[in-house]
Amino acid sequence: MSKPLAETTVLITGASRGIGAAVAERFASVGMQIVIHYLNAHEAANEVARACLAHGVKVLTVTADLRSREQLERMKEKMEQHGMIPDILVNNAGISHFGMLADVTDEDWDQVMSINLRGMFLCSQLFMSHMVNQKYGRIINVSSIWGISGASCEVVYSTAKGGVNAFTKALAKELAPSGVTVNAVAPGVVETSMNANLNPQEMQALKDEIPAGRFAQPDEIASLVYFIALPESGYITGQVISPNGGWLT
């Protein structure tokens, strides 16, 4: 059974910028309690926290390396001390990798897989028991269009996001009897710093491929995440939803 908005807690990983920051502010705007996770971007996380606090909600910032179970367990303890165990978990943190597969090092592979997959696995495992016990919860994983279609020169990233999609579908079936939904949002290109590797000509060429003729804004992705998290969306689970401006249909 869902809680009143003011008693509902949302944890967003990688919430110091981009999609994560937009998601945090979207949930704060309706009165939910917000936990902002970050790794090193302390000042940026505090800026997001101030934006959320402006909505009059309870906000907590936490830091942890998502690859470390020990650090995540300490993070969970801090959240418990503040009475902020998530009813909604948004696994947003991730990193990309651009380059030919022939040039990918073992370290490149391990880093992309550990942050995009291990972090999602550990957070879901640590926080889903609370949702199962209360027979209500939402796990929303931020994936990518490349996890569906694959991308040349982004084989490692595409593989990791394909894993996110498979994880989502499987865990959804496992948790559905407990009233917990698990879905993924797989955006097309979004106006964030993750696309800093593209020069203006490459960006324009990419926009020309998209029927909508533009990239998505982070708040547009945040609105979809919010919709999936609503109590009214309880029959939507195991889905990979791709807001991509008609690029992939």
PDB file of N, CA, C and O in Angstrom, residues 129-193:
ATOM      1  N   SER A 129      14.318  -5.252   0.233  1.00  0.00           N
ATOM      2  CA  SER A 129      13.675  -5.987   1.331  1.00  0.00           C
ATOM      3  C   SER A 129      12.668  -5.105   2.065  1.00  0.00           C
ATOM      4  O   SER A 129      11.600  -5.570   2.486  1.00  0.00           O
ATOM      5  N   HIS A 130      12.983  -3.823   2.221  1.00  0.00           N
ATOM      6  CA  HIS A 130      12.045  -2.887   2.843  1.00  0.00           C
ATOM      7  C   HIS A 130      10.760  -2.797   2.028  1.00  0.00           C
ATOM      8  O   HIS A 130       9.650  -2.799   2.578  1.00  0.00           O
ATOM      9  N   MET A 131      10.910  -2.746   0.699  1.00  0.00           N
ATOM     10  CA  MET A 131       9.740  -2.665  -0.173  1.00  0.00           C
ATOM     11  C   MET A 131       8.919  -3.949  -0.107  1.00  0.00           C
ATOM     12  O   MET A 131       7.683  -3.919  -0.045  1.00  0.00           O
ATOM     13  N   VAL A 132       9.600  -5.076  -0.123  1.00  0.00           N
ATOM     14  CA  VAL A 132       8.914  -6.369  -0.054  1.00  0.00           C
ATOM     15  C   VAL A 132       8.152  -6.494   1.259  1.00  0.00           C
ATOM     16  O   VAL A 132       6.992  -6.943   1.293  1.00  0.00           O
ATOM     17  N   ASN A 133       8.786  -6.082   2.358  1.00  0.00           N
ATOM     18  CA  ASN A 133       8.153  -6.197   3.676  1.00  0.00           C
ATOM     19  C   ASN A 133       6.895  -5.348   3.785  1.00  0.00           C
ATOM     20  O   ASN A 133       5.924  -5.750   4.432  1.00  0.00           O
ATOM     21  N   GLN A 134       6.898  -4.184   3.141  1.00  0.00           N
ATOM     22  CA  GLN A 134       5.715  -3.326   3.219  1.00  0.00           C
ATOM     23  C   GLN A 134       4.745  -3.556   2.054  1.00  0.00           C
ATOM     24  O   GLN A 134       3.721  -2.893   1.947  1.00  0.00           O
ATOM     25  N   LYS A 135       5.104  -4.527   1.178  1.00  0.00           N
ATOM     26  CA  LYS A 135       4.251  -4.901   0.040  1.00  0.00           C
ATOM     27  C   LYS A 135       4.015  -3.737  -0.922  1.00  0.00           C
ATOM     28  O   LYS A 135       2.967  -3.635  -1.558  1.00  0.00           O
ATOM     29  N   TYR A 136       5.000  -2.879  -1.022  1.00  0.00           N
ATOM     30  CA  TYR A 136       4.893  -1.752  -1.951  1.00  0.00           C
ATOM     31  C   TYR A 136       6.278  -1.169  -2.208  1.00  0.00           C
ATOM     32  O   TYR A 136       7.077  -0.996  -1.286  1.00  0.00           O
ATOM     33  N   GLY A 137       6.550  -0.853  -3.467  1.00  0.00           N
ATOM     34  CA  GLY A 137       7.811  -0.192  -3.791  1.00  0.00           C
ATOM     35  C   GLY A 137       7.984  -0.052  -5.289  1.00  0.00           C
ATOM     36  O   GLY A 137       7.262  -0.660  -6.083  1.00  0.00           O
ATOM     37  N   ARG A 138       8.956   0.763  -5.646  1.00  0.00           N
ATOM     38  CA  ARG A 138       9.274   1.007  -7.043  1.00  0.00           C
ATOM     39  C   ARG A 138      10.794   0.993  -7.218  1.00  0.00           C
ATOM     40  O   ARG A 138      11.505   1.707  -6.499  1.00  0.00           O
ATOM     41  N   ILE A 139      11.272   0.211  -8.167  1.00  0.00           N
ATOM     42  CA  ILE A 139      12.668   0.242  -8.572  1.00  0.00           C
ATOM     43  C   ILE A 139      12.679   0.660 -10.041  1.00  0.00           C
ATOM     44  O   ILE A 139      12.055   0.003 -10.886  1.00  0.00           O
ATOM     45  N   ILE A 140      13.368   1.752 -10.320  1.00  0.00           N
ATOM     46  CA  ILE A 140      13.414   2.277 -11.686  1.00  0.00           C
ATOM     47  C   ILE A 140      14.880   2.417 -12.088  1.00  0.00           C
ATOM     48  O   ILE A 140      15.647   3.130 -11.430  1.00  0.00           O
ATOM     49  N   ASN A 141      15.257   1.714 -13.144  1.00  0.00           N
ATOM     50  CA  ASN A 141      16.641   1.697 -13.605  1.00  0.00           C
ATOM     51  C   ASN A 141      16.782   2.566 -14.853  1.00  0.00           C
ATOM     52  O   ASN A 141      16.010   2.421 -15.802  1.00  0.00           O
ATOM     53  N   VAL A 142      17.756   3.468 -14.835  1.00  0.00           N
ATOM     54  CA  VAL A 142      17.994   4.313 -16.000  1.00  0.00           C
ATOM     55  C   VAL A 142      18.948   3.581 -16.946  1.00  0.00           C
ATOM     56  O   VAL A 142      20.098   3.318 -16.612  1.00  0.00           O
ATOM     57  N   SER A 143      18.439   3.241 -18.102  1.00  0.00           N
ATOM     58  CA  SER A 143      19.184   2.506 -19.106  1.00  0.00           C
ATOM     59  C   SER A 143      19.526   3.452 -20.260  1.00  0.00           C
ATOM     60  O   SER A 143      19.788   4.638 -20.040  1.00  0.00           O
ATOM     61  N   SER A 144      19.523   2.947 -21.479  1.00  0.00           N
ATOM     62  CA  SER A 144      19.846   3.751 -22.654  1.00  0.00           C
ATOM     63  C   SER A 144      19.267   3.086 -23.896  1.00  0.00           C
ATOM     64  O   SER A 144      19.106   1.857 -23.941  1.00  0.00           O
ATOM     65  N   ILE A 145      18.999   3.888 -24.897  1.00  0.00           N
ATOM     66  CA  ILE A 145      18.562   3.348 -26.181  1.00  0.00           C
ATOM     67  C   ILE A 145      19.583   2.359 -26.734  1.00  0.00           C
ATOM     68  O   ILE A 145      19.237   1.402 -27.419  1.00  0.00           O
ATOM     69  N   TRP A 146      20.864   2.566 -26.384  1.00  0.00           N
ATOM     70  CA  TRP A 146      21.903   1.667 -26.891  1.00  0.00           C
ATOM     71  C   TRP A 146      21.825   0.284 -26.258  1.00  0.00           C
ATOM     72  O   TRP A 146      22.333  -0.684 -26.808  1.00  0.00           O
ATOM     73  N   GLY A 147      21.188   0.183 -25.105  1.00  0.00           N
ATOM     74  CA  GLY A 147      20.981  -1.126 -24.509  1.00  0.00           C
ATOM     75  C   GLY A 147      19.944  -1.943 -25.256  1.00  0.00           C
ATOM     76  O   GLY A 147      19.840  -3.155 -25.075  1.00  0.00           O
ATOM     77  N   ILE A 148      19.155  -1.267 -26.107  1.00  0.00           N
ATOM     78  CA  ILE A 148      18.147  -1.928 -26.928  1.00  0.00           C
ATOM     79  C   ILE A 148      18.696  -2.227 -28.320  1.00  0.00           C
ATOM     80  O   ILE A 148      18.568  -3.331 -28.840  1.00  0.00           O
ATOM     81  N   SER A 149      19.298  -1.205 -28.930  1.00  0.00           N
ATOM     82  CA  SER A 149      19.699  -1.332 -30.337  1.00  0.00           C
ATOM     83  C   SER A 149      21.194  -1.531 -30.535  1.00  0.00           C
ATOM     84  O   SER A 149      21.631  -1.964 -31.599  1.00  0.00           O
ATOM     85  N   GLY A 150      22.004  -1.218 -29.523  1.00  0.00           N
ATOM     86  CA  GLY A 150      23.452  -1.291 -29.692  1.00  0.00           C
ATOM     87  C   GLY A 150      23.973  -0.110 -30.480  1.00  0.00           C
ATOM     88  O   GLY A 150      23.240   0.492 -31.273  1.00  0.00           O
ATOM     89  N   ALA A 151      25.234   0.259 -30.247  1.00  0.00           N
ATOM     90  CA  ALA A 151      25.831   1.392 -30.950  1.00  0.00           C
ATOM     91  C   ALA A 151      27.271   1.092 -31.309  1.00  0.00           C
ATOM     92  O   ALA A 151      28.040   0.606 -30.468  1.00  0.00           O
ATOM     93  N   SER A 152      27.633   1.379 -32.542  1.00  0.00           N
ATOM     94  CA  SER A 152      29.022   1.257 -32.967  1.00  0.00           C
ATOM     95  C   SER A 152      29.905   2.172 -32.120  1.00  0.00           C
ATOM     96  O   SER A 152      29.512   3.304 -31.797  1.00  0.00           O
ATOM     97  N   CYS A 153      31.060   1.687 -31.742  1.00  0.00           N
ATOM     98  CA  CYS A 153      32.021   2.420 -30.911  1.00  0.00           C
ATOM     99  C   CYS A 153      31.528   2.621 -29.478  1.00  0.00           C
ATOM    100  O   CYS A 153      32.122   3.380 -28.711  1.00  0.00           O
ATOM    101  N   GLU A 154      30.435   1.961 -29.117  1.00  0.00           N
ATOM    102  CA  GLU A 154      29.959   1.979 -27.729  1.00  0.00           C
ATOM    103  C   GLU A 154      29.543   0.566 -27.319  1.00  0.00           C
ATOM    104  O   GLU A 154      28.513   0.364 -26.683  1.00  0.00           O
ATOM    105  N   VAL A 155      30.359  -0.394 -27.697  1.00  0.00           N
ATOM    106  CA  VAL A 155      30.027  -1.800 -27.437  1.00  0.00           C
ATOM    107  C   VAL A 155      29.959  -2.080 -25.943  1.00  0.00           C
ATOM    108  O   VAL A 155      29.034  -2.749 -25.467  1.00  0.00           O
ATOM    109  N   VAL A 156      30.920  -1.562 -25.192  1.00  0.00           N
ATOM    110  CA  VAL A 156      30.953  -1.840 -23.753  1.00  0.00           C
ATOM    111  C   VAL A 156      29.735  -1.228 -23.063  1.00  0.00           C
ATOM    112  O   VAL A 156      29.053  -1.879 -22.267  1.00  0.00           O
ATOM    113  N   TYR A 157      29.462   0.031 -23.375  1.00  0.00           N
ATOM    114  CA  TYR A 157      28.318   0.726 -22.785  1.00  0.00           C
ATOM    115  C   TYR A 157      27.009   0.056 -23.197  1.00  0.00           C
ATOM    116  O   TYR A 157      26.115  -0.152 -22.362  1.00  0.00           O
ATOM    117  N   SER A 158      26.890  -0.295 -24.465  1.00  0.00           N
ATOM    118  CA  SER A 158      25.683  -0.967 -24.950  1.00  0.00           C
ATOM    119  C   SER A 158      25.470  -2.294 -24.226  1.00  0.00           C
ATOM    120  O   SER A 158      24.337  -2.654 -23.871  1.00  0.00           O
ATOM    121  N   THR A 159      26.549  -3.024 -24.012  1.00  0.00           N
ATOM    122  CA  THR A 159      26.464  -4.302 -23.307  1.00  0.00           C
ATOM    123  C   THR A 159      25.994  -4.117 -21.877  1.00  0.00           C
ATOM    124  O   THR A 159      25.126  -4.849 -21.383  1.00  0.00           O
ATOM    125  N   ALA A 160      26.552  -3.099 -21.209  1.00  0.00           N
ATOM    126  CA  ALA A 160      26.164  -2.838 -19.823  1.00  0.00           C
ATOM    127  C   ALA A 160      24.685  -2.465 -19.733  1.00  0.00           C
ATOM    128  O   ALA A 160      23.956  -2.974 -18.866  1.00  0.00           O
ATOM    129  N   LYS A 161      24.227  -1.596 -20.628  1.00  0.00           N
ATOM    130  CA  LYS A 161      22.831  -1.180 -20.574  1.00  0.00           C
ATOM    131  C   LYS A 161      21.884  -2.301 -21.019  1.00  0.00           C
ATOM    132  O   LYS A 161      20.746  -2.371 -20.557  1.00  0.00           O
ATOM    133  N   GLY A 162      22.350  -3.175 -21.908  1.00  0.00           N
ATOM    134  CA  GLY A 162      21.566  -4.367 -22.228  1.00  0.00           C
ATOM    135  C   GLY A 162      21.398  -5.236 -20.997  1.00  0.00           C
ATOM    136  O   GLY A 162      20.331  -5.828 -20.762  1.00  0.00           O
ATOM    137  N   GLY A 163      22.440  -5.292 -20.171  1.00  0.00           N
ATOM    138  CA  GLY A 163      22.356  -6.017 -18.903  1.00  0.00           C
ATOM    139  C   GLY A 163      21.369  -5.379 -17.949  1.00  0.00           C
ATOM    140  O   GLY A 163      20.643  -6.082 -17.230  1.00  0.00           O
ATOM    141  N   VAL A 164      21.337  -4.052 -17.931  1.00  0.00           N
ATOM    142  CA  VAL A 164      20.350  -3.344 -17.109  1.00  0.00           C
ATOM    143  C   VAL A 164      18.937  -3.744 -17.518  1.00  0.00           C
ATOM    144  O   VAL A 164      18.075  -4.010 -16.671  1.00  0.00           O
ATOM    145  N   ASN A 165      18.700  -3.820 -18.808  1.00  0.00           N
ATOM    146  CA  ASN A 165      17.361  -4.176 -19.299  1.00  0.00           C
ATOM    147  C   ASN A 165      16.985  -5.605 -18.908  1.00  0.00           C
ATOM    148  O   ASN A 165      15.843  -5.864 -18.497  1.00  0.00           O
ATOM    149  N   ALA A 166      17.934  -6.528 -19.039  1.00  0.00           N
ATOM    150  CA  ALA A 166      17.663  -7.923 -18.673  1.00  0.00           C
ATOM    151  C   ALA A 166      17.423  -8.054 -17.169  1.00  0.00           C
ATOM    152  O   ALA A 166      16.519  -8.781 -16.721  1.00  0.00           O
ATOM    153  N   PHE A 167      18.238  -7.362 -16.376  1.00  0.00           N
ATOM    154  CA  PHE A 167      18.075  -7.352 -14.916  1.00  0.00           C
ATOM    155  C   PHE A 167      16.677  -6.861 -14.556  1.00  0.00           C
ATOM    156  O   PHE A 167      15.987  -7.432 -13.708  1.00  0.00           O
ATOM    157  N   THR A 168      16.246  -5.791 -15.210  1.00  0.00           N
ATOM    158  CA  THR A 168      14.941  -5.194 -14.958  1.00  0.00           C
ATOM    159  C   THR A 168      13.816  -6.196 -15.201  1.00  0.00           C
ATOM    160  O   THR A 168      12.915  -6.367 -14.363  1.00  0.00           O
ATOM    161  N   LYS A 169      13.847  -6.855 -16.342  1.00  0.00           N
ATOM    162  CA  LYS A 169      12.788  -7.795 -16.697  1.00  0.00           C
ATOM    163  C   LYS A 169      12.735  -8.980 -15.726  1.00  0.00           C
ATOM    164  O   LYS A 169      11.650  -9.428 -15.322  1.00  0.00           O
ATOM    165  N   ALA A 170      13.913  -9.480 -15.351  1.00  0.00           N
ATOM    166  CA  ALA A 170      13.946 -10.644 -14.473  1.00  0.00           C
ATOM    167  C   ALA A 170      13.519 -10.298 -13.046  1.00  0.00           C
ATOM    168  O   ALA A 170      12.724 -11.018 -12.426  1.00  0.00           O
ATOM    169  N   LEU A 171      14.043  -9.189 -12.504  1.00  0.00           N
ATOM    170  CA  LEU A 171      13.694  -8.816 -11.132  1.00  0.00           C
ATOM    171  C   LEU A 171      12.224  -8.442 -11.026  1.00  0.00           C
ATOM    172  O   LEU A 171      11.589  -8.681  -9.992  1.00  0.00           O
ATOM    173  N   ALA A 172      11.667  -7.880 -12.085  1.00  0.00           N
ATOM    174  CA  ALA A 172      10.237  -7.535 -12.073  1.00  0.00           C
ATOM    175  C   ALA A 172       9.380  -8.770 -11.811  1.00  0.00           C
ATOM    176  O   ALA A 172       8.407  -8.716 -11.046  1.00  0.00           O
ATOM    177  N   LYS A 173       9.738  -9.875 -12.445  1.00  0.00           N
ATOM    178  CA  LYS A 173       8.971 -11.106 -12.247  1.00  0.00           C
ATOM    179  C   LYS A 173       9.139 -11.637 -10.825  1.00  0.00           C
ATOM    180  O   LYS A 173       8.203 -12.180 -10.231  1.00  0.00           O
ATOM    181  N   GLU A 174      10.338 -11.447 -10.288  1.00  0.00           N
ATOM    182  CA  GLU A 174      10.628 -11.938  -8.935  1.00  0.00           C
ATOM    183  C   GLU A 174       9.864 -11.155  -7.873  1.00  0.00           C
ATOM    184  O   GLU A 174       9.412 -11.726  -6.870  1.00  0.00           O
ATOM    185  N   LEU A 175       9.712  -9.841  -8.076  1.00  0.00           N
ATOM    186  CA  LEU A 175       9.140  -8.981  -7.041  1.00  0.00           C
ATOM    187  C   LEU A 175       7.659  -8.657  -7.240  1.00  0.00           C
ATOM    188  O   LEU A 175       7.019  -8.135  -6.333  1.00  0.00           O
ATOM    189  N   ALA A 176       7.117  -8.976  -8.412  1.00  0.00           N
ATOM    190  CA  ALA A 176       5.715  -8.634  -8.682  1.00  0.00           C
ATOM    191  C   ALA A 176       4.740  -9.169  -7.630  1.00  0.00           C
ATOM    192  O   ALA A 176       3.811  -8.447  -7.235  1.00  0.00           O
ATOM    193  N   PRO A 177       4.908 -10.404  -7.141  1.00  0.00           N
ATOM    194  CA  PRO A 177       3.961 -10.890  -6.131  1.00  0.00           C
ATOM    195  C   PRO A 177       3.987 -10.093  -4.826  1.00  0.00           C
ATOM    196  O   PRO A 177       3.047 -10.169  -4.036  1.00  0.00           O
ATOM    197  N   SER A 178       5.056  -9.311  -4.624  1.00  0.00           N
ATOM    198  CA  SER A 178       5.181  -8.519  -3.397  1.00  0.00           C
ATOM    199  C   SER A 178       4.719  -7.080  -3.563  1.00  0.00           C
ATOM    200  O   SER A 178       4.911  -6.259  -2.665  1.00  0.00           O
ATOM    201  N   GLY A 179       4.139  -6.747  -4.713  1.00  0.00           N
ATOM    202  CA  GLY A 179       3.661  -5.394  -4.919  1.00  0.00           C
ATOM    203  C   GLY A 179       4.743  -4.390  -5.267  1.00  0.00           C
ATOM    204  O   GLY A 179       4.532  -3.181  -5.156  1.00  0.00           O
ATOM    205  N   VAL A 180       5.894  -4.895  -5.687  1.00  0.00           N
ATOM    206  CA  VAL A 180       7.023  -4.035  -6.056  1.00  0.00           C
ATOM    207  C   VAL A 180       7.201  -4.094  -7.568  1.00  0.00           C
ATOM    208  O   VAL A 180       7.317  -5.182  -8.135  1.00  0.00           O
ATOM    209  N   THR A 181       7.205  -2.949  -8.220  1.00  0.00           N
ATOM    210  CA  THR A 181       7.418  -2.921  -9.660  1.00  0.00           C
ATOM    211  C   THR A 181       8.873  -2.581  -9.969  1.00  0.00           C
ATOM    212  O   THR A 181       9.541  -1.875  -9.217  1.00  0.00           O
ATOM    213  N   VAL A 182       9.348  -3.100 -11.099  1.00  0.00           N
ATOM    214  CA  VAL A 182      10.715  -2.842 -11.563  1.00  0.00           C
ATOM    215  C   VAL A 182      10.638  -2.507 -13.049  1.00  0.00           C
ATOM    216  O   VAL A 182      10.173  -3.326 -13.850  1.00  0.00           O
ATOM    217  N   ASN A 183      11.072  -1.323 -13.401  1.00  0.00           N
ATOM    218  CA  ASN A 183      11.035  -0.880 -14.790  1.00  0.00           C
ATOM    219  C   ASN A 183      12.329  -0.161 -15.143  1.00  0.00           C
ATOM    220  O   ASN A 183      13.087   0.254 -14.266  1.00  0.00           O
ATOM    221  N   ALA A 184      12.556  -0.013 -16.436  1.00  0.00           N
ATOM    222  CA  ALA A 184      13.716   0.732 -16.913  1.00  0.00           C
ATOM    223  C   ALA A 184      13.266   1.831 -17.860  1.00  0.00           C
ATOM    224  O   ALA A 184      12.329   1.650 -18.645  1.00  0.00           O
ATOM    225  N   VAL A 185      13.948   2.951 -17.772  1.00  0.00           N
ATOM    226  CA  VAL A 185      13.771   4.046 -18.727  1.00  0.00           C
ATOM    227  C   VAL A 185      15.041   4.096 -19.560  1.00  0.00           C
ATOM    228  O   VAL A 185      16.145   4.217 -19.028  1.00  0.00           O
ATOM    229  N   ALA A 186      14.884   3.974 -20.872  1.00  0.00           N
ATOM    230  CA  ALA A 186      16.034   3.885 -21.785  1.00  0.00           C
ATOM    231  C   ALA A 186      16.004   5.059 -22.756  1.00  0.00           C
ATOM    232  O   ALA A 186      15.535   4.928 -23.891  1.00  0.00           O
ATOM    233  N   PRO A 187      16.501   6.220 -22.329  1.00  0.00           N
ATOM    234  CA  PRO A 187      16.389   7.411 -23.182  1.00  0.00           C
ATOM    235  C   PRO A 187      17.240   7.334 -24.442  1.00  0.00           C
ATOM    236  O   PRO A 187      18.238   6.591 -24.503  1.00  0.00           O
ATOM    237  N   GLY A 188      16.824   8.126 -25.428  1.00  0.00           N
ATOM    238  CA  GLY A 188      17.710   8.413 -26.542  1.00  0.00           C
ATOM    239  C   GLY A 188      18.739   9.419 -26.070  1.00  0.00           C
ATOM    240  O   GLY A 188      19.137   9.404 -24.907  1.00  0.00           O
ATOM    241  N   VAL A 189      19.155  10.311 -26.941  1.00  0.00           N
ATOM    242  CA  VAL A 189      20.181  11.282 -26.554  1.00  0.00           C
ATOM    243  C   VAL A 189      19.557  12.382 -25.697  1.00  0.00           C
ATOM    244  O   VAL A 189      18.540  12.966 -26.060  1.00  0.00           O
ATOM    245  N   VAL A 190      20.198  12.659 -24.559  1.00  0.00           N
ATOM    246  CA  VAL A 190      19.712  13.675 -23.625  1.00  0.00           C
ATOM    247  C   VAL A 190      20.769  14.768 -23.501  1.00  0.00           C
ATOM    248  O   VAL A 190      21.967  14.491 -23.536  1.00  0.00           O
ATOM    249  N   GLU A 191      20.315  15.988 -23.343  1.00  0.00           N
ATOM    250  CA  GLU A 191      21.234  17.137 -23.195  1.00  0.00           C
ATOM    251  C   GLU A 191      21.909  17.086 -21.827  1.00  0.00           C
ATOM    252  O   GLU A 191      21.491  17.745 -20.880  1.00  0.00           O
ATOM    253  N   THR A 192      22.981  16.287 -21.721  1.00  0.00           N
ATOM    254  CA  THR A 192      23.748  16.207 -20.489  1.00  0.00           C
ATOM    255  C   THR A 192      25.229  16.199 -20.828  1.00  0.00           C
ATOM    256  O   THR A 192      25.625  16.068 -21.984  1.00  0.00           O
ATOM    257  N   SER A 193      26.058  16.286 -19.782  1.00  0.00           N
ATOM    258  CA  SER A 193      27.507  16.310 -19.979  1.00  0.00           C
ATOM    259  C   SER A 193      28.035  14.973 -20.482  1.00  0.00           C
ATOM    260  O   SER A 193      29.191  14.884 -20.916  1.00  0.00           O
TER     261      SER A 193
END
